[in-house]
Amino acid sequence: MPSSVSIINRKTLETQHLDTLGEIAHRQPNMHLTSYTHANPVITIRGLGIHVDESDSTNIPVLMDGVSVPSNFVGQLFDLDQVQILRGPQLLEGPNGLGGLVKMRSRDPGLTAAGDVSLEYGSHKRQRATVSGDVPLAGRTGLRIAIGGEQSDGNTYNRTLDRKDTAGWHSTLAKLKLLHTDDGGGQWRLGLYHMNLRGGNDYFAPEDLSRRHESTATEKGANNTKYTLLSGSYQRQFAGDTRLAVTFGASRSEWNYWLPRSLFKAQAGFDMVTRELSADTRLSGHKEAIDWMVGVFAQQARRDAPYQFDMAPYFTSNTLAKRKGHTLALYGQAGWAFARGWRLAPGLRIQHDRQRLNWRSEQRGYMDSDGDGIPDRSFSMTDSLRNASVTKTVLLPTLTLEYGPDERHFGWVKLSRGYEAPGYNLYATKRERAQYAYLPTLANYIELGYRIRGEGDRWELGATAFSTILHDHQVVGSVNGLTVTNNAARAHSRGFELTGMWRPVPELELNAFAGVVDAKWDDFVLNGVDWAGQRFSTSPRQSYGLGLSWQPHAQWSLGASVVRHGRSTLATNSNFVNKPYTLVDAHVTYTGGRFSIGVYGQNLGNAHYYTRAVSQNALAAGTSRNVGIRVSMNF
């Protein structure tokens, strides 16, 4: 693949206990996260992706079996076969991704009856149980059924309520997936997925308390997420090496987020609902030295985004934004193998976006009319906006030069025009901010990469260098806690990623990675303040890691990893700095016959770090040391 990509398979997800997108992101080069809670990670790649929870556009789409689902609604991962993380603009996929793309592929049904039961127990009274099975329905048809549940007290101690479970959660997960091969060799896949997580929201506290995973909130708040997703696909190869791939689906996601009243001395939160429909069709072929691909993608998305801040009778703010978005894209590529090992592939994406917004905001309370510091005059204001809309049609070219003389060498140079659609700030409280859409972001992107593999797959080395020049970079709610709708005239994200693997003996594998990124604004003035030279939030300048996998015996496997993250500022209040920290993980698994038992540990050094900063006195701490045991049986 001519792109910087990380692939995490099912075995790695299970043994390393990577149960959320945030846990995956925290262990990849130039990938990071910001999160309100355990279940709501907002991932960033090379500094991009920070404002997905504030804006109505996305520059890092997340797909489940080809169907889009908001990343901060995904919650816990379940019954996956593989996760792919693609970096940089992705113009030849269904959804357009300026910063990258995350593709999650769930496990296919088997055509032989089989099942699996897994039980886990870990720190903070974390308990998890999953049951899955493959049911053959006919010679070429199989059904996979998977259900699961998890509960935990969380890792926050509420000193006011004298409770250790205020930041806990309860979740249920379920999946049905059908696989059928027709008489022509085509494969049909139909999937139905559901996740429901209900939890507390007692995470935010001043730094001295948050560091110890403590809070003094007077109630636990609420943080509930759920989604239901329907996916379908059809793939078939025809005569003449022509292939057809169709993907379609729909999802409905809901997020109920309410802070403890004591945090801001007010009732603050929202009940957000997002609905998405999408379809993607592509046809590809190959003949002699020429290959080609053409595709069409359509998506409709609707989000109902209310927000309430109630400090009655002194001040109350109620805002409701209803956003509808439509995207239609035609994309394609032609490849020419013009010499031995060389391929030149120009491509083009034509995309049309339309966003529509209905918005209403009510502000009421008391004001200080005579300057004596005592509110004495009531006020009430209501603003509304109907059918505000913005459209954009863009041509996004890409050109790739590849070099692959044999299976051991692969190099590429890619030039692309990246793009993020225009849209609105869904949490604006004033009409003058709500009615003006932020401009689309356009980017000039170049990537240079090379991978080399040793004989017998004993070692691998990979290097990627990239540079992204962003014009009208969208900045939404990520500067010192200000909810802004703005564009930075110019910004950049440039750096490199290195990966390596070595197997000195067949039973032992060593892995390493390093990532460096410089993501800053070059021309950005906000409220009279010049932010040129300021780094993007949640964008550590460097991250690097070492890993070990050892199988001394057919029944034993051991693994350990160390990942170091550099200094970074936090969202949404970028005045707060996360100092460098190191995560140490390890696992041991024994397999005997149908039974397997594994012990795992994450953040064994109990490193202290933070994932969110609403203000200097409201920080959310990252996950503390977590150890557990997993027992499973196949039948």
PDB file of C-alpha atoms in Angstrom, residues 107-383:
ATOM      1  CA  ARG A 107     -14.894 -11.064  12.161  1.00  0.00           C
ATOM      2  CA  ASP A 108     -16.549 -12.989   9.345  1.00  0.00           C
ATOM      3  CA  PRO A 109     -18.764 -16.023  10.015  1.00  0.00           C
ATOM      4  CA  GLY A 110     -17.181 -19.420   9.578  1.00  0.00           C
ATOM      5  CA  LEU A 111     -18.816 -22.246   7.656  1.00  0.00           C
ATOM      6  CA  THR A 112     -18.082 -24.741  10.420  1.00  0.00           C
ATOM      7  CA  ALA A 113     -19.937 -24.754  13.731  1.00  0.00           C
ATOM      8  CA  ALA A 114     -17.689 -23.267  16.409  1.00  0.00           C
ATOM      9  CA  GLY A 115     -17.903 -21.076  19.477  1.00  0.00           C
ATOM     10  CA  ASP A 116     -15.914 -19.180  22.074  1.00  0.00           C
ATOM     11  CA  VAL A 117     -16.536 -18.044  25.643  1.00  0.00           C
ATOM     12  CA  SER A 118     -14.283 -15.475  27.317  1.00  0.00           C
ATOM     13  CA  LEU A 119     -14.332 -14.169  30.902  1.00  0.00           C
ATOM     14  CA  GLU A 120     -12.180 -11.344  32.315  1.00  0.00           C
ATOM     15  CA  TYR A 121     -11.586  -9.712  35.647  1.00  0.00           C
ATOM     16  CA  GLY A 122      -9.323  -6.742  36.236  1.00  0.00           C
ATOM     17  CA  SER A 123      -8.492  -3.614  38.186  1.00  0.00           C
ATOM     18  CA  HIS A 124     -11.276  -1.393  39.517  1.00  0.00           C
ATOM     19  CA  LYS A 125     -13.622  -4.412  39.572  1.00  0.00           C
ATOM     20  CA  ARG A 126     -13.652  -4.594  35.804  1.00  0.00           C
ATOM     21  CA  GLN A 127     -15.622  -7.649  34.640  1.00  0.00           C
ATOM     22  CA  ARG A 128     -16.191  -8.648  31.037  1.00  0.00           C
ATOM     23  CA  ALA A 129     -17.877 -11.652  29.446  1.00  0.00           C
ATOM     24  CA  THR A 130     -18.292 -12.445  25.741  1.00  0.00           C
ATOM     25  CA  VAL A 131     -19.876 -15.366  23.902  1.00  0.00           C
ATOM     26  CA  SER A 132     -19.541 -15.838  20.160  1.00  0.00           C
ATOM     27  CA  GLY A 133     -20.273 -18.577  17.687  1.00  0.00           C
ATOM     28  CA  ASP A 134     -20.387 -19.490  14.003  1.00  0.00           C
ATOM     29  CA  VAL A 135     -23.530 -21.196  12.747  1.00  0.00           C
ATOM     30  CA  PRO A 136     -23.488 -22.759   9.241  1.00  0.00           C
ATOM     31  CA  LEU A 137     -26.874 -22.244   7.558  1.00  0.00           C
ATOM     32  CA  ALA A 138     -26.060 -23.915   4.244  1.00  0.00           C
ATOM     33  CA  GLY A 139     -23.059 -25.061   2.266  1.00  0.00           C
ATOM     34  CA  ARG A 140     -22.095 -21.488   1.340  1.00  0.00           C
ATOM     35  CA  THR A 141     -23.864 -19.485   4.041  1.00  0.00           C
ATOM     36  CA  GLY A 142     -22.770 -18.815   7.582  1.00  0.00           C
ATOM     37  CA  LEU A 143     -23.983 -16.690  10.488  1.00  0.00           C
ATOM     38  CA  ARG A 144     -21.859 -15.254  13.294  1.00  0.00           C
ATOM     39  CA  ILE A 145     -23.486 -14.323  16.601  1.00  0.00           C
ATOM     40  CA  ALA A 146     -21.585 -12.449  19.304  1.00  0.00           C
ATOM     41  CA  ILE A 147     -22.819 -10.916  22.538  1.00  0.00           C
ATOM     42  CA  GLY A 148     -20.955  -9.431  25.473  1.00  0.00           C
ATOM     43  CA  GLY A 149     -21.136  -7.276  28.534  1.00  0.00           C
ATOM     44  CA  GLU A 150     -18.758  -5.321  30.716  1.00  0.00           C
ATOM     45  CA  GLN A 151     -18.891  -3.387  33.961  1.00  0.00           C
ATOM     46  CA  SER A 152     -16.322  -1.504  36.020  1.00  0.00           C
ATOM     47  CA  ASP A 153     -16.177   0.893  38.947  1.00  0.00           C
ATOM     48  CA  GLY A 154     -13.771   3.129  37.019  1.00  0.00           C
ATOM     49  CA  ASN A 155     -10.624   4.543  38.599  1.00  0.00           C
ATOM     50  CA  THR A 156     -11.952   7.714  40.252  1.00  0.00           C
ATOM     51  CA  TYR A 157     -12.614   8.022  43.982  1.00  0.00           C
ATOM     52  CA  ASN A 158     -15.273  10.599  44.877  1.00  0.00           C
ATOM     53  CA  ARG A 159     -14.272  12.066  48.213  1.00  0.00           C
ATOM     54  CA  THR A 160     -17.536  13.932  48.713  1.00  0.00           C
ATOM     55  CA  LEU A 161     -19.766  10.897  48.129  1.00  0.00           C
ATOM     56  CA  ASP A 162     -17.184   8.431  49.519  1.00  0.00           C
ATOM     57  CA  ARG A 163     -17.667   6.222  46.450  1.00  0.00           C
ATOM     58  CA  LYS A 164     -15.231   4.499  44.104  1.00  0.00           C
ATOM     59  CA  ASP A 165     -17.755   3.784  41.363  1.00  0.00           C
ATOM     60  CA  THR A 166     -18.930   7.238  40.262  1.00  0.00           C
ATOM     61  CA  ALA A 167     -16.832   7.049  37.081  1.00  0.00           C
ATOM     62  CA  GLY A 168     -17.799   3.439  36.379  1.00  0.00           C
ATOM     63  CA  TRP A 169     -19.718   1.994  33.448  1.00  0.00           C
ATOM     64  CA  HIS A 170     -21.977  -0.848  32.354  1.00  0.00           C
ATOM     65  CA  SER A 171     -22.066  -1.903  28.715  1.00  0.00           C
ATOM     66  CA  THR A 172     -23.749  -4.442  26.472  1.00  0.00           C
ATOM     67  CA  LEU A 173     -22.534  -5.393  23.003  1.00  0.00           C
ATOM     68  CA  ALA A 174     -24.134  -7.524  20.294  1.00  0.00           C
ATOM     69  CA  LYS A 175     -23.476  -8.458  16.684  1.00  0.00           C
ATOM     70  CA  LEU A 176     -25.056 -10.528  13.918  1.00  0.00           C
ATOM     71  CA  LYS A 177     -23.201 -11.060  10.659  1.00  0.00           C
ATOM     72  CA  LEU A 178     -24.219 -13.129   7.652  1.00  0.00           C
ATOM     73  CA  LEU A 179     -21.850 -14.294   4.909  1.00  0.00           C
ATOM     74  CA  HIS A 180     -23.162 -15.885   1.708  1.00  0.00           C
ATOM     75  CA  THR A 181     -21.360 -16.880  -1.496  1.00  0.00           C
ATOM     76  CA  ASP A 182     -23.645 -16.957  -4.550  1.00  0.00           C
ATOM     77  CA  ASP A 183     -23.480 -19.137  -7.647  1.00  0.00           C
ATOM     78  CA  GLY A 184     -21.362 -16.564  -9.483  1.00  0.00           C
ATOM     79  CA  GLY A 185     -18.715 -16.474  -6.757  1.00  0.00           C
ATOM     80  CA  GLY A 186     -19.897 -13.165  -5.337  1.00  0.00           C
ATOM     81  CA  GLN A 187     -19.769 -12.650  -1.587  1.00  0.00           C
ATOM     82  CA  TRP A 188     -22.622 -11.011   0.330  1.00  0.00           C
ATOM     83  CA  ARG A 189     -22.110  -9.698   3.850  1.00  0.00           C
ATOM     84  CA  LEU A 190     -24.866  -8.305   6.054  1.00  0.00           C
ATOM     85  CA  GLY A 191     -24.155  -7.105   9.571  1.00  0.00           C
ATOM     86  CA  LEU A 192     -26.091  -5.679  12.506  1.00  0.00           C
ATOM     87  CA  TYR A 193     -24.148  -4.191  15.437  1.00  0.00           C
ATOM     88  CA  HIS A 194     -25.258  -2.627  18.700  1.00  0.00           C
ATOM     89  CA  MET A 195     -23.350  -1.118  21.630  1.00  0.00           C
ATOM     90  CA  ASN A 196     -24.903   0.478  24.721  1.00  0.00           C
ATOM     91  CA  LEU A 197     -22.668   1.919  27.424  1.00  0.00           C
ATOM     92  CA  ARG A 198     -23.975   3.694  30.517  1.00  0.00           C
ATOM     93  CA  GLY A 199     -21.530   5.383  32.832  1.00  0.00           C
ATOM     94  CA  GLY A 200     -20.800   8.142  35.264  1.00  0.00           C
ATOM     95  CA  ASN A 201     -19.010  11.374  34.476  1.00  0.00           C
ATOM     96  CA  ASP A 202     -17.055  12.218  37.605  1.00  0.00           C
ATOM     97  CA  TYR A 203     -13.659  12.714  35.943  1.00  0.00           C
ATOM     98  CA  PHE A 204     -12.952  16.445  35.949  1.00  0.00           C
ATOM     99  CA  ALA A 205     -11.133  17.858  38.971  1.00  0.00           C
ATOM    100  CA  PRO A 206      -8.315  20.304  39.849  1.00  0.00           C
ATOM    101  CA  GLU A 207      -4.830  19.068  38.997  1.00  0.00           C
ATOM    102  CA  ASP A 208      -3.863  17.956  42.528  1.00  0.00           C
ATOM    103  CA  LEU A 209      -6.997  15.785  42.782  1.00  0.00           C
ATOM    104  CA  SER A 210      -7.082  14.612  39.164  1.00  0.00           C
ATOM    105  CA  ARG A 211      -3.495  13.396  39.441  1.00  0.00           C
ATOM    106  CA  ARG A 212      -4.617  11.062  42.249  1.00  0.00           C
ATOM    107  CA  HIS A 213      -7.793  10.099  40.330  1.00  0.00           C
ATOM    108  CA  GLU A 214      -9.989  11.787  42.915  1.00  0.00           C
ATOM    109  CA  SER A 215     -12.864  14.246  42.705  1.00  0.00           C
ATOM    110  CA  THR A 216     -15.104  16.228  45.040  1.00  0.00           C
ATOM    111  CA  ALA A 217     -18.218  16.374  42.854  1.00  0.00           C
ATOM    112  CA  THR A 218     -21.567  16.270  44.601  1.00  0.00           C
ATOM    113  CA  GLU A 219     -22.995  13.789  42.053  1.00  0.00           C
ATOM    114  CA  LYS A 220     -21.607  11.404  39.446  1.00  0.00           C
ATOM    115  CA  GLY A 221     -23.139  12.947  36.318  1.00  0.00           C
ATOM    116  CA  ALA A 222     -23.906  10.855  33.235  1.00  0.00           C
ATOM    117  CA  ASN A 223     -21.962   9.690  30.202  1.00  0.00           C
ATOM    118  CA  ASN A 224     -23.989   7.264  28.098  1.00  0.00           C
ATOM    119  CA  THR A 225     -23.225   6.281  24.509  1.00  0.00           C
ATOM    120  CA  LYS A 226     -24.895   3.833  22.198  1.00  0.00           C
ATOM    121  CA  TYR A 227     -25.055   3.101  18.510  1.00  0.00           C
ATOM    122  CA  THR A 228     -26.839   0.726  16.174  1.00  0.00           C
ATOM    123  CA  LEU A 229     -25.222   0.059  12.810  1.00  0.00           C
ATOM    124  CA  LEU A 230     -26.430  -1.871   9.770  1.00  0.00           C
ATOM    125  CA  SER A 231     -23.871  -2.780   7.107  1.00  0.00           C
ATOM    126  CA  GLY A 232     -23.995  -4.594   3.805  1.00  0.00           C
ATOM    127  CA  SER A 233     -21.503  -5.377   1.070  1.00  0.00           C
ATOM    128  CA  TYR A 234     -21.162  -7.314  -2.161  1.00  0.00           C
ATOM    129  CA  GLN A 235     -17.883  -8.283  -3.821  1.00  0.00           C
ATOM    130  CA  ARG A 236     -17.413 -10.200  -7.032  1.00  0.00           C
ATOM    131  CA  GLN A 237     -14.706 -10.847  -9.601  1.00  0.00           C
ATOM    132  CA  PHE A 238     -15.779 -11.046 -13.244  1.00  0.00           C
ATOM    133  CA  ALA A 239     -14.024 -12.274 -16.354  1.00  0.00           C
ATOM    134  CA  GLY A 240     -11.082 -10.199 -17.487  1.00  0.00           C
ATOM    135  CA  ASP A 241      -9.917  -9.530 -13.919  1.00  0.00           C
ATOM    136  CA  THR A 242     -12.665  -6.969 -13.337  1.00  0.00           C
ATOM    137  CA  ARG A 243     -13.866  -6.583  -9.749  1.00  0.00           C
ATOM    138  CA  LEU A 244     -16.976  -5.019  -8.264  1.00  0.00           C
ATOM    139  CA  ALA A 245     -17.240  -3.897  -4.636  1.00  0.00           C
ATOM    140  CA  VAL A 246     -20.385  -2.357  -3.167  1.00  0.00           C
ATOM    141  CA  THR A 247     -20.766  -1.197   0.441  1.00  0.00           C
ATOM    142  CA  PHE A 248     -23.852   0.354   2.001  1.00  0.00           C
ATOM    143  CA  GLY A 249     -25.195   0.957   5.466  1.00  0.00           C
ATOM    144  CA  ALA A 250     -26.736   3.167   8.103  1.00  0.00           C
ATOM    145  CA  SER A 251     -26.018   4.065  11.708  1.00  0.00           C
ATOM    146  CA  ARG A 252     -27.711   5.839  14.582  1.00  0.00           C
ATOM    147  CA  SER A 253     -25.587   7.079  17.468  1.00  0.00           C
ATOM    148  CA  GLU A 254     -26.625   8.721  20.724  1.00  0.00           C
ATOM    149  CA  TRP A 255     -24.555  10.481  23.369  1.00  0.00           C
ATOM    150  CA  ASN A 256     -26.012  11.621  26.708  1.00  0.00           C
ATOM    151  CA  TYR A 257     -23.374  13.745  28.422  1.00  0.00           C
ATOM    152  CA  TRP A 258     -24.121  15.598  31.682  1.00  0.00           C
ATOM    153  CA  LEU A 259     -21.477  17.020  33.979  1.00  0.00           C
ATOM    154  CA  PRO A 260     -21.873  16.992  37.752  1.00  0.00           C
ATOM    155  CA  ARG A 261     -23.609  20.216  38.773  1.00  0.00           C
ATOM    156  CA  SER A 262     -20.826  21.042  41.216  1.00  0.00           C
ATOM    157  CA  LEU A 263     -18.220  21.416  38.447  1.00  0.00           C
ATOM    158  CA  PHE A 264     -19.553  24.741  37.152  1.00  0.00           C
ATOM    159  CA  LYS A 265     -22.268  25.294  39.774  1.00  0.00           C
ATOM    160  CA  ALA A 266     -24.719  24.649  36.943  1.00  0.00           C
ATOM    161  CA  GLN A 267     -26.505  21.923  35.053  1.00  0.00           C
ATOM    162  CA  ALA A 268     -24.431  21.440  31.894  1.00  0.00           C
ATOM    163  CA  GLY A 269     -24.643  18.848  29.173  1.00  0.00           C
ATOM    164  CA  PHE A 270     -26.494  17.531  26.135  1.00  0.00           C
ATOM    165  CA  ASP A 271     -28.357  14.618  24.524  1.00  0.00           C
ATOM    166  CA  MET A 272     -26.909  14.341  21.011  1.00  0.00           C
ATOM    167  CA  VAL A 273     -28.215  12.103  18.228  1.00  0.00           C
ATOM    168  CA  THR A 274     -26.432  11.428  14.921  1.00  0.00           C
ATOM    169  CA  ARG A 275     -27.850   9.506  11.942  1.00  0.00           C
ATOM    170  CA  GLU A 276     -25.891   8.554   8.842  1.00  0.00           C
ATOM    171  CA  LEU A 277     -26.649   6.785   5.555  1.00  0.00           C
ATOM    172  CA  SER A 278     -23.941   5.919   3.032  1.00  0.00           C
ATOM    173  CA  ALA A 279     -23.216   3.879  -0.074  1.00  0.00           C
ATOM    174  CA  ASP A 280     -19.983   3.260  -1.951  1.00  0.00           C
ATOM    175  CA  THR A 281     -19.553   1.450  -5.271  1.00  0.00           C
ATOM    176  CA  ARG A 282     -16.278   0.813  -7.039  1.00  0.00           C
ATOM    177  CA  LEU A 283     -15.241  -1.073 -10.160  1.00  0.00           C
ATOM    178  CA  SER A 284     -11.645  -1.999 -10.894  1.00  0.00           C
ATOM    179  CA  GLY A 285      -9.730  -3.915 -13.480  1.00  0.00           C
ATOM    180  CA  HIS A 286      -6.311  -4.831 -14.833  1.00  0.00           C
ATOM    181  CA  LYS A 287      -4.995  -5.636 -18.261  1.00  0.00           C
ATOM    182  CA  GLU A 288      -1.317  -6.046 -19.071  1.00  0.00           C
ATOM    183  CA  ALA A 289       0.508  -2.881 -17.937  1.00  0.00           C
ATOM    184  CA  ILE A 290      -2.630  -0.846 -17.172  1.00  0.00           C
ATOM    185  CA  ASP A 291      -4.860  -1.009 -14.119  1.00  0.00           C
ATOM    186  CA  TRP A 292      -7.817   1.208 -13.274  1.00  0.00           C
ATOM    187  CA  MET A 293     -10.422   1.906 -10.624  1.00  0.00           C
ATOM    188  CA  VAL A 294     -13.492   4.134 -10.517  1.00  0.00           C
ATOM    189  CA  GLY A 295     -15.926   4.655  -7.664  1.00  0.00           C
ATOM    190  CA  VAL A 296     -18.857   6.727  -6.465  1.00  0.00           C
ATOM    191  CA  PHE A 297     -19.713   7.570  -2.859  1.00  0.00           C
ATOM    192  CA  ALA A 298     -22.815   9.166  -1.357  1.00  0.00           C
ATOM    193  CA  GLN A 299     -23.548  10.034   2.255  1.00  0.00           C
ATOM    194  CA  GLN A 300     -26.304  11.771   4.173  1.00  0.00           C
ATOM    195  CA  ALA A 301     -25.798  12.739   7.814  1.00  0.00           C
ATOM    196  CA  ARG A 302     -27.992  14.453  10.370  1.00  0.00           C
ATOM    197  CA  ARG A 303     -27.018  15.580  13.847  1.00  0.00           C
ATOM    198  CA  ASP A 304     -29.286  17.026  16.541  1.00  0.00           C
ATOM    199  CA  ALA A 305     -26.928  18.825  18.919  1.00  0.00           C
ATOM    200  CA  PRO A 306     -28.515  20.597  21.896  1.00  0.00           C
ATOM    201  CA  TYR A 307     -26.518  22.130  24.753  1.00  0.00           C
ATOM    202  CA  GLN A 308     -27.793  23.366  28.102  1.00  0.00           C
ATOM    203  CA  PHE A 309     -26.001  25.469  30.710  1.00  0.00           C
ATOM    204  CA  ASP A 310     -28.402  26.207  33.557  1.00  0.00           C
ATOM    205  CA  MET A 311     -27.305  28.370  36.478  1.00  0.00           C
ATOM    206  CA  ALA A 312     -30.838  29.558  37.240  1.00  0.00           C
ATOM    207  CA  PRO A 313     -31.897  32.124  38.215  1.00  0.00           C
ATOM    208  CA  TYR A 314     -28.625  33.965  37.461  1.00  0.00           C
ATOM    209  CA  PHE A 315     -27.944  32.627  33.969  1.00  0.00           C
ATOM    210  CA  THR A 316     -29.398  29.996  31.661  1.00  0.00           C
ATOM    211  CA  SER A 317     -28.362  29.110  28.107  1.00  0.00           C
ATOM    212  CA  ASN A 318     -30.268  26.645  25.916  1.00  0.00           C
ATOM    213  CA  THR A 319     -29.005  26.001  22.393  1.00  0.00           C
ATOM    214  CA  LEU A 320     -30.248  23.581  19.761  1.00  0.00           C
ATOM    215  CA  ALA A 321     -28.510  22.999  16.433  1.00  0.00           C
ATOM    216  CA  LYS A 322     -29.930  20.676  13.785  1.00  0.00           C
ATOM    217  CA  ARG A 323     -27.473  19.972  11.023  1.00  0.00           C
ATOM    218  CA  LYS A 324     -27.986  18.069   7.775  1.00  0.00           C
ATOM    219  CA  GLY A 325     -25.115  17.208   5.500  1.00  0.00           C
ATOM    220  CA  HIS A 326     -24.944  15.684   2.025  1.00  0.00           C
ATOM    221  CA  THR A 327     -21.824  14.434   0.271  1.00  0.00           C
ATOM    222  CA  LEU A 328     -21.469  13.067  -3.242  1.00  0.00           C
ATOM    223  CA  ALA A 329     -18.078  12.057  -4.636  1.00  0.00           C
ATOM    224  CA  LEU A 330     -16.746  10.500  -7.823  1.00  0.00           C
ATOM    225  CA  TYR A 331     -13.214   9.160  -7.638  1.00  0.00           C
ATOM    226  CA  GLY A 332     -10.858   7.082  -9.724  1.00  0.00           C
ATOM    227  CA  GLN A 333      -7.285   6.183 -10.555  1.00  0.00           C
ATOM    228  CA  ALA A 334      -5.371   4.792 -13.512  1.00  0.00           C
ATOM    229  CA  GLY A 335      -2.064   2.963 -13.075  1.00  0.00           C
ATOM    230  CA  TRP A 336       0.661   2.382 -15.638  1.00  0.00           C
ATOM    231  CA  ALA A 337       3.490  -0.096 -15.065  1.00  0.00           C
ATOM    232  CA  PHE A 338       5.848   1.680 -17.447  1.00  0.00           C
ATOM    233  CA  ALA A 339       9.007  -0.268 -16.543  1.00  0.00           C
ATOM    234  CA  ARG A 340      10.033  -3.252 -14.466  1.00  0.00           C
ATOM    235  CA  GLY A 341       9.116  -2.463 -10.844  1.00  0.00           C
ATOM    236  CA  TRP A 342       7.817   1.041 -11.636  1.00  0.00           C
ATOM    237  CA  ARG A 343       4.205   2.229 -11.610  1.00  0.00           C
ATOM    238  CA  LEU A 344       2.776   5.709 -12.146  1.00  0.00           C
ATOM    239  CA  ALA A 345      -0.788   6.283 -10.935  1.00  0.00           C
ATOM    240  CA  PRO A 346      -2.643   9.602 -11.335  1.00  0.00           C
ATOM    241  CA  GLY A 347      -6.006   9.881  -9.606  1.00  0.00           C
ATOM    242  CA  LEU A 348      -8.816  12.364  -9.105  1.00  0.00           C
ATOM    243  CA  ARG A 349     -11.663  12.883  -6.648  1.00  0.00           C
ATOM    244  CA  ILE A 350     -14.555  15.234  -7.418  1.00  0.00           C
ATOM    245  CA  GLN A 351     -16.558  15.947  -4.296  1.00  0.00           C
ATOM    246  CA  HIS A 352     -19.654  18.039  -3.644  1.00  0.00           C
ATOM    247  CA  ASP A 353     -20.721  18.920  -0.095  1.00  0.00           C
ATOM    248  CA  ARG A 354     -23.751  20.720   1.226  1.00  0.00           C
ATOM    249  CA  GLN A 355     -24.353  21.534   4.884  1.00  0.00           C
ATOM    250  CA  ARG A 356     -27.618  22.975   6.210  1.00  0.00           C
ATOM    251  CA  LEU A 357     -28.187  24.359   9.706  1.00  0.00           C
ATOM    252  CA  ASN A 358     -31.240  25.241  11.788  1.00  0.00           C
ATOM    253  CA  TRP A 359     -30.207  26.857  15.059  1.00  0.00           C
ATOM    254  CA  ARG A 360     -31.885  28.430  18.071  1.00  0.00           C
ATOM    255  CA  SER A 361     -30.370  29.829  21.260  1.00  0.00           C
ATOM    256  CA  GLU A 362     -32.035  31.269  24.331  1.00  0.00           C
ATOM    257  CA  GLN A 363     -30.106  33.244  26.977  1.00  0.00           C
ATOM    258  CA  ARG A 364     -31.726  34.590  30.129  1.00  0.00           C
ATOM    259  CA  GLY A 365     -30.818  35.609  33.677  1.00  0.00           C
ATOM    260  CA  TYR A 366     -29.803  38.722  35.619  1.00  0.00           C
ATOM    261  CA  MET A 367     -27.237  41.414  34.859  1.00  0.00           C
ATOM    262  CA  ASP A 368     -25.436  44.023  36.973  1.00  0.00           C
ATOM    263  CA  SER A 369     -26.888  47.304  35.685  1.00  0.00           C
ATOM    264  CA  ASP A 370     -25.273  49.736  38.153  1.00  0.00           C
ATOM    265  CA  GLY A 371     -21.806  48.188  38.525  1.00  0.00           C
ATOM    266  CA  ASP A 372     -22.072  47.344  42.225  1.00  0.00           C
ATOM    267  CA  GLY A 373     -21.307  43.671  41.629  1.00  0.00           C
ATOM    268  CA  ILE A 374     -24.861  42.520  42.386  1.00  0.00           C
ATOM    269  CA  PRO A 375     -27.083  41.280  39.528  1.00  0.00           C
ATOM    270  CA  ASP A 376     -30.229  43.413  39.675  1.00  0.00           C
ATOM    271  CA  ARG A 377     -31.882  43.490  36.227  1.00  0.00           C
ATOM    272  CA  SER A 378     -33.322  40.533  34.379  1.00  0.00           C
ATOM    273  CA  PHE A 379     -32.666  39.932  30.697  1.00  0.00           C
ATOM    274  CA  SER A 380     -33.847  37.459  28.075  1.00  0.00           C
ATOM    275  CA  MET A 381     -32.607  37.028  24.515  1.00  0.00           C
ATOM    276  CA  THR A 382     -33.558  34.549  21.819  1.00  0.00           C
ATOM    277  CA  ASP A 383     -31.792  34.175  18.480  1.00  0.00           C
TER     278      ASP A 383
END
